[in-house]
Coordinates of C-alpha atoms in Angstrom, one line a residue:
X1 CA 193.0 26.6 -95.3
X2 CA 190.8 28.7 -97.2
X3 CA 188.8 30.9 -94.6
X4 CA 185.5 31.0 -97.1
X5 CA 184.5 27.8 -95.5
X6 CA 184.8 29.1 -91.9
X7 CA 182.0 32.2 -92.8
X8 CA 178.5 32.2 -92.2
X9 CA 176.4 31.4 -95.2
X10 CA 180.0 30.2 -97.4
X11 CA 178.1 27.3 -98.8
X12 CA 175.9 30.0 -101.0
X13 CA 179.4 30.8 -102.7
X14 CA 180.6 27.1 -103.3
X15 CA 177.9 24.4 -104.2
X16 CA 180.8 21.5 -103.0
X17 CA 180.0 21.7 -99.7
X18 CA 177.6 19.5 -98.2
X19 CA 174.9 20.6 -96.3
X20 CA 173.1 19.0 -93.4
X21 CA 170.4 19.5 -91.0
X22 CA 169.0 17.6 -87.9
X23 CA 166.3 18.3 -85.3
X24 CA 165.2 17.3 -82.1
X25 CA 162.0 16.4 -81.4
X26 CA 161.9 18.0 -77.8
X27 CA 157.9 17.8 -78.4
X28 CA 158.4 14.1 -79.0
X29 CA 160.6 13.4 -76.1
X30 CA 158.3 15.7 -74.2
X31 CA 155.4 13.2 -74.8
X32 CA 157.5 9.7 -74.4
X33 CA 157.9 11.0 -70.4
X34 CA 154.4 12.1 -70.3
X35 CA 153.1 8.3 -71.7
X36 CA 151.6 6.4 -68.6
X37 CA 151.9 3.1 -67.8
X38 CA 148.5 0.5 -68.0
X39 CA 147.0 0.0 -64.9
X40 CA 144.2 -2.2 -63.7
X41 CA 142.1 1.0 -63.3
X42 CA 143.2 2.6 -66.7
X43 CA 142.7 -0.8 -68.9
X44 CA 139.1 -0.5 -67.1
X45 CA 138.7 3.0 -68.5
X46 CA 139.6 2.2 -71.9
X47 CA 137.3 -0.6 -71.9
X48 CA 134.6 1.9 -70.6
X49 CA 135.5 4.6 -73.8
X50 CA 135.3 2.1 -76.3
X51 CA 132.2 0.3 -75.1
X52 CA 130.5 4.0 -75.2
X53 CA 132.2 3.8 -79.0
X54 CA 130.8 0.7 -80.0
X55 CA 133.8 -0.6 -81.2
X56 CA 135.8 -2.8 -78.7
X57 CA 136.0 -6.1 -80.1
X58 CA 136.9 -4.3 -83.3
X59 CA 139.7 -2.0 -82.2
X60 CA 141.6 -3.3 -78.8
X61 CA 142.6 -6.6 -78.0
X62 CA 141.9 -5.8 -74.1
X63 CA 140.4 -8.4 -71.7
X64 CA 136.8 -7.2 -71.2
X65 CA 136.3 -8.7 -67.5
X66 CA 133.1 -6.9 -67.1
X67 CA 130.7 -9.5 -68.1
X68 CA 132.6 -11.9 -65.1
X69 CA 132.3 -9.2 -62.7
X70 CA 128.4 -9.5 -63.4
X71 CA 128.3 -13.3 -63.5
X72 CA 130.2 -13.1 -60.1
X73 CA 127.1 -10.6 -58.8
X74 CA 124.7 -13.0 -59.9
X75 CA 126.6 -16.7 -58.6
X76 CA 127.0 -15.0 -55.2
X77 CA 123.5 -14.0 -55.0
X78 CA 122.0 -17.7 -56.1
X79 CA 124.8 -18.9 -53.5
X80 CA 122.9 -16.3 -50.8
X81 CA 119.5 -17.7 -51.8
X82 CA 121.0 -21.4 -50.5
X83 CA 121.8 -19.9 -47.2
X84 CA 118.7 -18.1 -46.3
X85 CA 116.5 -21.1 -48.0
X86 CA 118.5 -23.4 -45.3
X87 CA 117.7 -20.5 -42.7
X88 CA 113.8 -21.1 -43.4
X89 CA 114.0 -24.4 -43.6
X90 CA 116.1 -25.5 -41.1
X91 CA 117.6 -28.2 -43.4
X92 CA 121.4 -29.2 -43.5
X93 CA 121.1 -30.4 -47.3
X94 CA 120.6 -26.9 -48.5
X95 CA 123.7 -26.3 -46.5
X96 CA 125.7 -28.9 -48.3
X97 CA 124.3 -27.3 -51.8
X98 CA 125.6 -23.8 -50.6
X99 CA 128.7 -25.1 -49.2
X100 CA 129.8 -26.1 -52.6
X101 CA 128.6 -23.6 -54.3
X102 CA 130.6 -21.0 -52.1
X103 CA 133.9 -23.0 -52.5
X104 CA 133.5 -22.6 -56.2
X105 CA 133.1 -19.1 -56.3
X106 CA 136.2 -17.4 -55.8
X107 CA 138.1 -20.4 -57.1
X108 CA 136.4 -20.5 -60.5
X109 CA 136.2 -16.6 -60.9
X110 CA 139.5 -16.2 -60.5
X111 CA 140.3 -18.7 -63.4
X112 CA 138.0 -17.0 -65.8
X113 CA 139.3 -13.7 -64.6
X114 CA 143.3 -14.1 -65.9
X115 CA 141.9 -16.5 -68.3
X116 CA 140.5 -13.3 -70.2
X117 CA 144.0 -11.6 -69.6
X118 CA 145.6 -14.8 -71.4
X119 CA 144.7 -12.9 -75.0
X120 CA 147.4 -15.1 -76.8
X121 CA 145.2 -18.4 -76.5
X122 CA 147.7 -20.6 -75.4
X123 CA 146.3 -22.4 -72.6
X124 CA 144.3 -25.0 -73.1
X125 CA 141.1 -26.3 -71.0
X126 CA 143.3 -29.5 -70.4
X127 CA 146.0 -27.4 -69.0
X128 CA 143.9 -25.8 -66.8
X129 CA 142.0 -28.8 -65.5
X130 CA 145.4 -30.5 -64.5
X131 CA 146.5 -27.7 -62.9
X132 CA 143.3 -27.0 -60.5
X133 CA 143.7 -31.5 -60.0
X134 CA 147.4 -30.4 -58.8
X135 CA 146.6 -28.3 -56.2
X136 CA 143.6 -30.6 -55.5
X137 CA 146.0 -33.5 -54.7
X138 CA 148.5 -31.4 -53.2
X139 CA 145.7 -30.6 -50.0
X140 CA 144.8 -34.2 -50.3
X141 CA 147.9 -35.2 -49.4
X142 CA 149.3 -32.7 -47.3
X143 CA 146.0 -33.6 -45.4
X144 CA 146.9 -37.2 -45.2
X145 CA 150.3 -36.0 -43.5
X146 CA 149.3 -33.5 -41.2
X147 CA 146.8 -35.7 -39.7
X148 CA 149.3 -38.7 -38.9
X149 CA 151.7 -35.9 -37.9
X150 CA 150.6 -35.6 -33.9
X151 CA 151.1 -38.9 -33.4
X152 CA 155.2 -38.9 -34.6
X153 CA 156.0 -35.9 -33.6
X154 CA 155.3 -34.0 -29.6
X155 CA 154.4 -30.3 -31.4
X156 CA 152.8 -27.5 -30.4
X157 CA 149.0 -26.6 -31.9
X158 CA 150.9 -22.6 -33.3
X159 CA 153.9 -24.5 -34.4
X160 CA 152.5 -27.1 -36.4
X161 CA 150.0 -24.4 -38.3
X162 CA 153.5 -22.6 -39.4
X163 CA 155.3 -25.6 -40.6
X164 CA 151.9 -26.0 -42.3
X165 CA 151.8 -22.9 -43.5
X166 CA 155.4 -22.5 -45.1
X167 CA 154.9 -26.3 -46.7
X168 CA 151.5 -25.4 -48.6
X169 CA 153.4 -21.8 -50.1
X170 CA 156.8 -23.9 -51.0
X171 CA 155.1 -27.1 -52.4
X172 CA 152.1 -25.0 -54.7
X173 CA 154.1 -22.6 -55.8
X174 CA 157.0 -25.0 -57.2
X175 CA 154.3 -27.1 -58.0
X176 CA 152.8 -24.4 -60.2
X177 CA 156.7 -23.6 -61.5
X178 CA 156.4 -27.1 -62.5
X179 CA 153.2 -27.1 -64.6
X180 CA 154.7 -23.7 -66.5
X181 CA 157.8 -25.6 -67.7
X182 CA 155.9 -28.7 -68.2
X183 CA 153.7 -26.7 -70.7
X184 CA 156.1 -24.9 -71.9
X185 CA 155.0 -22.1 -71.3
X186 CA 157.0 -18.8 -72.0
X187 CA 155.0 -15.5 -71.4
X188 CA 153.5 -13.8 -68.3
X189 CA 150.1 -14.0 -68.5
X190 CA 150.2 -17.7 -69.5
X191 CA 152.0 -18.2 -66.2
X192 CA 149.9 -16.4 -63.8
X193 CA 146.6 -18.4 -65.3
X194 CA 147.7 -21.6 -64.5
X195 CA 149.8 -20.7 -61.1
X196 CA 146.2 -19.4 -60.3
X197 CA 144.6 -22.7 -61.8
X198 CA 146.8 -24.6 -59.1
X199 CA 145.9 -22.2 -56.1
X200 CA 142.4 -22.0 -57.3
X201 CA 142.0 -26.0 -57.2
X202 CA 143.6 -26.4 -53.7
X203 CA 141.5 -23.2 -52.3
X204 CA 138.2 -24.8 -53.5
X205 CA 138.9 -28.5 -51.8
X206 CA 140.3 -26.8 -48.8
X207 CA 137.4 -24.5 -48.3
X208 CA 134.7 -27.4 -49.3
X209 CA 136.5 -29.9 -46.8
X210 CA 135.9 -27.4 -44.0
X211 CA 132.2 -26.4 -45.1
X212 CA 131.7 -30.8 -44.7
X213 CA 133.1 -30.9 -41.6
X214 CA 131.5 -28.4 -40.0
X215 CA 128.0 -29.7 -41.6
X216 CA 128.7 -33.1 -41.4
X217 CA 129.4 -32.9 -37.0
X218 CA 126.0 -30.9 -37.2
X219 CA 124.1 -33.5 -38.2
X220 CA 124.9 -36.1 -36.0
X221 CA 124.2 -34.0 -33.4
X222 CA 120.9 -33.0 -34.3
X223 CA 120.0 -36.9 -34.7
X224 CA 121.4 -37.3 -31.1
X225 CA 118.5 -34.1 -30.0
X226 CA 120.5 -32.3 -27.4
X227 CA 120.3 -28.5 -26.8
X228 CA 122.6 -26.3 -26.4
X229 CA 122.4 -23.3 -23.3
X230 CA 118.9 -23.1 -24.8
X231 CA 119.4 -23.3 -28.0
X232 CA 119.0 -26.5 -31.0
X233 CA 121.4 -28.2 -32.2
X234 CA 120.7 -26.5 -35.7
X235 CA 120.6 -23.0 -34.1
X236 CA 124.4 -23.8 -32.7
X237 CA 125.4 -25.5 -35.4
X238 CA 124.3 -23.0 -38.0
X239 CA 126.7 -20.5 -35.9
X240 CA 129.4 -22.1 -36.5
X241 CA 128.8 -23.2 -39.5
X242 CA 128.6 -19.7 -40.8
X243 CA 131.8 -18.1 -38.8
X244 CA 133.4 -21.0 -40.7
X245 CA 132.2 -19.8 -44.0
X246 CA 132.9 -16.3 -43.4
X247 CA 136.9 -17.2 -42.2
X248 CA 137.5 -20.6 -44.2
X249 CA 136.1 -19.8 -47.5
X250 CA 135.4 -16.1 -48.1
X251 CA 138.1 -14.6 -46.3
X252 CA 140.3 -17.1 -46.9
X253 CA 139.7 -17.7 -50.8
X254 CA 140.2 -13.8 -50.9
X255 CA 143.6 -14.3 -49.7
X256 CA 144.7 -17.3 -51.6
X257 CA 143.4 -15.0 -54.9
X258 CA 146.2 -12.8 -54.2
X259 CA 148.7 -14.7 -53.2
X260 CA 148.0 -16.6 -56.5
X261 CA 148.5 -13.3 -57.8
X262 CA 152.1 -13.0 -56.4
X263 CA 153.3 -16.3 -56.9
X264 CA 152.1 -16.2 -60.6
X265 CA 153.7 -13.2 -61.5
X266 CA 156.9 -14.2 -59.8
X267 CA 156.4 -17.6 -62.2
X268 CA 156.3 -15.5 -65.0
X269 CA 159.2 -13.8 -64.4
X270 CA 161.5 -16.6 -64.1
X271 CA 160.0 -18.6 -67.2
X272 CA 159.8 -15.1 -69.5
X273 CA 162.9 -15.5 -71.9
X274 CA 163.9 -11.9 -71.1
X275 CA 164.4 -10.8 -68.1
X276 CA 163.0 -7.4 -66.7
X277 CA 165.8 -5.4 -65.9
X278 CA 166.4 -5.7 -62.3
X279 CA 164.7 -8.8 -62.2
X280 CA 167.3 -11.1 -63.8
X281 CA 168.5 -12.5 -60.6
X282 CA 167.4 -14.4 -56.9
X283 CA 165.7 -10.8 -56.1
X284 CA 162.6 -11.7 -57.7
X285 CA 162.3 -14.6 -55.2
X286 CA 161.6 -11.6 -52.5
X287 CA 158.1 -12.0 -54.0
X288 CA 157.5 -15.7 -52.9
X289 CA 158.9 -14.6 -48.9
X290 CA 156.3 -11.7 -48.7
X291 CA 154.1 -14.3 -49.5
X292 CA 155.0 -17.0 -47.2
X293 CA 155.2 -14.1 -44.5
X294 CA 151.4 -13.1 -44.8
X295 CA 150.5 -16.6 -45.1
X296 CA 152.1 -17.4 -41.9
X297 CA 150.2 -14.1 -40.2
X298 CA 147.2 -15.7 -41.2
X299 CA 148.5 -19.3 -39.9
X300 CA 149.6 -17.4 -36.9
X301 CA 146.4 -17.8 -34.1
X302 CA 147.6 -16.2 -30.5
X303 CA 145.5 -16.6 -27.4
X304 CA 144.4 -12.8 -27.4
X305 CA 141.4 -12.0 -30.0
X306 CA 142.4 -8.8 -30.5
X307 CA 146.0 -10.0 -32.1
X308 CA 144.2 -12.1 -34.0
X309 CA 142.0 -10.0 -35.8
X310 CA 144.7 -7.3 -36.2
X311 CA 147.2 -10.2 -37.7
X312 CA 144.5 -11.0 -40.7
X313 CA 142.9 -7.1 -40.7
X314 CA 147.3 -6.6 -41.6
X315 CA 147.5 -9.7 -43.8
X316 CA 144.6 -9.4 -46.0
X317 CA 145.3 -5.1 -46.8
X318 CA 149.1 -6.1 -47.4
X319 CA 148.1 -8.8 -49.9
X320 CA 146.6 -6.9 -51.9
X321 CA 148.1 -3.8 -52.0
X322 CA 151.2 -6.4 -52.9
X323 CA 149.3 -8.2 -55.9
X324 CA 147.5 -5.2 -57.1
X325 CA 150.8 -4.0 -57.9
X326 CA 152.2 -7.0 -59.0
X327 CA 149.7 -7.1 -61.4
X328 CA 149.7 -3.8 -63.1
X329 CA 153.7 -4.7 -63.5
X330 CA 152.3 -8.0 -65.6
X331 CA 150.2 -5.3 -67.4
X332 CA 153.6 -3.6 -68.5
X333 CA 154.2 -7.1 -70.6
X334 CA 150.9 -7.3 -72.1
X335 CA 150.7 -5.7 -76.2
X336 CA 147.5 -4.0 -76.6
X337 CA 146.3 -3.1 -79.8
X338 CA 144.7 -0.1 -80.9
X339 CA 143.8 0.5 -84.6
X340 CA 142.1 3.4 -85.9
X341 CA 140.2 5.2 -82.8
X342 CA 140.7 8.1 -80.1
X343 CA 140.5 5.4 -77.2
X344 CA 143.9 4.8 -75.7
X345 CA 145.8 3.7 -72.9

């Protein structure tokens, strides 16, 4: 073997051998570990830089959900105006007005919310109507059930709201797992808007049915003319009518939100083609048991207040904390585009 080829610099003397360089691009590498993930907060930050740019529409396809935000500020301010209107009043119709006009809210915002995070287009208005009729029918008829319930069955008042419970989180979200295949869909966000479409229709009747009953009990009693320890029938009734609106509807619409949320995500996953990895087998189903759990803390009324208020204060901060990170894991699945400007995510 001729020793030449061993030296340092040998291939100056002999123009056979072959000469090859490579690099590594520890800079590059550097900057592929230093490349953060999008995040609710961080998509709002780029939509804040490139609104300041002027060139949004032009340059990222990101869901601006700022002008819903505002139309939210402005619906729950009209929906304020019923109450206090009712308050001067002291007339149940604008009750009835508000009532349904607070069982939207939440409902409908949360539709046009992850409908703006749908940027492929693929779900129609149809779609999203029959889903919102789905959960619709399904408190219809679980309704219908429940109600003929006490008189087959000797059950306690706790245990009946937990069997309630788990049968509303089993029956919407398979329900909702239904309506994906059905419309074939394939892709997260597509997923999560009409799991949310089913939630958001059952949240609005079951909020709405409460808001009437409460009214609707009110009114025959005023037309009866008792008092109350003092007080008119309106005066009570108004009481209750508003700690009813407060739990049933606000609170309660808050949490159904998120466990949409949850159970969308978890949708998506098991429709997406690919699997995350780590995600490819029953684990993702974890998902739909925290959600049954913090539905059932909710369900959940012991005799001591205090319990009681801790069990939803719990429930409502574990939600979402749970769906905020859900969803800035559906984030991860989302392709932004960004051409030709210094905004980035």
């Amino acid at each position: 073997m001729n020793n030449d080829f061993l030296r340092i610099n040998s291939e100056e003397k002999d123009e056979d051998i072959a000469v090859g360089e490579y690099y590594v691009g520890k800079e590059e590498i550097g900057e592929r570990k230093k490349k953060k993930s999008v995040t609710v907060f961080s998509m709002l930050k780029t939509i804040r830089a490139a609104k300041k740019s002027g060139n949004l529409s032009d340059t990222l396809k990101i869901p601006d959900t700022m002008g819903i935000f505002s139309a939210f500020l402005i619906f729950s301010v009209c929906d304020l105006v019923l109450i206090f209107t009712a308050l001067i009043a002291r007339n149940t119709s604008f009750l009835f007005f508000a009532s349904v006009a607070f069982s939207f809210l939440f409902p409908i915002f949360s539709i046009m919310f992850f409908y703006m995070f749908n940027t492929r287009r693929n779900v129609g208005m149809g779609e999203i109507a029959g889903a919102a009729m789905a959960g619709l029918l399904v408190y219809v008829i679980l309704k219908l059930f429940y109600d003929l319930m006490p008189k087959f069955f000797e059950i306690r008042a706790w245990a009946k709201d937990l069997i309630s419970s788990a049968t509303i989180d089993i029956l919407l979200f398979f329900i909702a797992k239904f309506f994906v295949k059905m419309c074939k869909k394939d892709d997260m966000f597509s997923a999560m808007l009409l799991t949310i479409c089913v939630f958001a229709g059952f949240a609005f009747i079951r909020s709405a049915d409460s808001l009437f009953s409460v009214l609707l009990n009110v009114k025959a009693e005023i037309k009866s003319g008792y008092f109350v320890n003092g007080k008119s029938v309106f005066d009570v009734g108004l009481e209750n009518y508003l700690l009813n609106l407060l739990f049933e509807t606000i609170y309660l619409n808050l949490m159904y939100f998120a466990w949409s949320v949850i159970c969308g995500a978890l949708n998506g996953i098991t429709v997406s083609p690919v699997k995350p990895k780590g995600h490819e087998g029953s684990s993702v189903y974890l998902l739909l048991v925290v959600f049954m759990v913090l539905h059932a803390m909710v369900a959940f009324t012991p005799a001591i207040l205090f319990f009681n208020i801790f069990l939803d204060v719990i429930s409502f901060i574990v939600s979402f904390v749970v769906a905020y990170n859900v969803l800035n894991y559906a984030l991860g699945f989302m392709k932004f585009e960004v051409k030709n400007t210094d905004v980035s995510i």
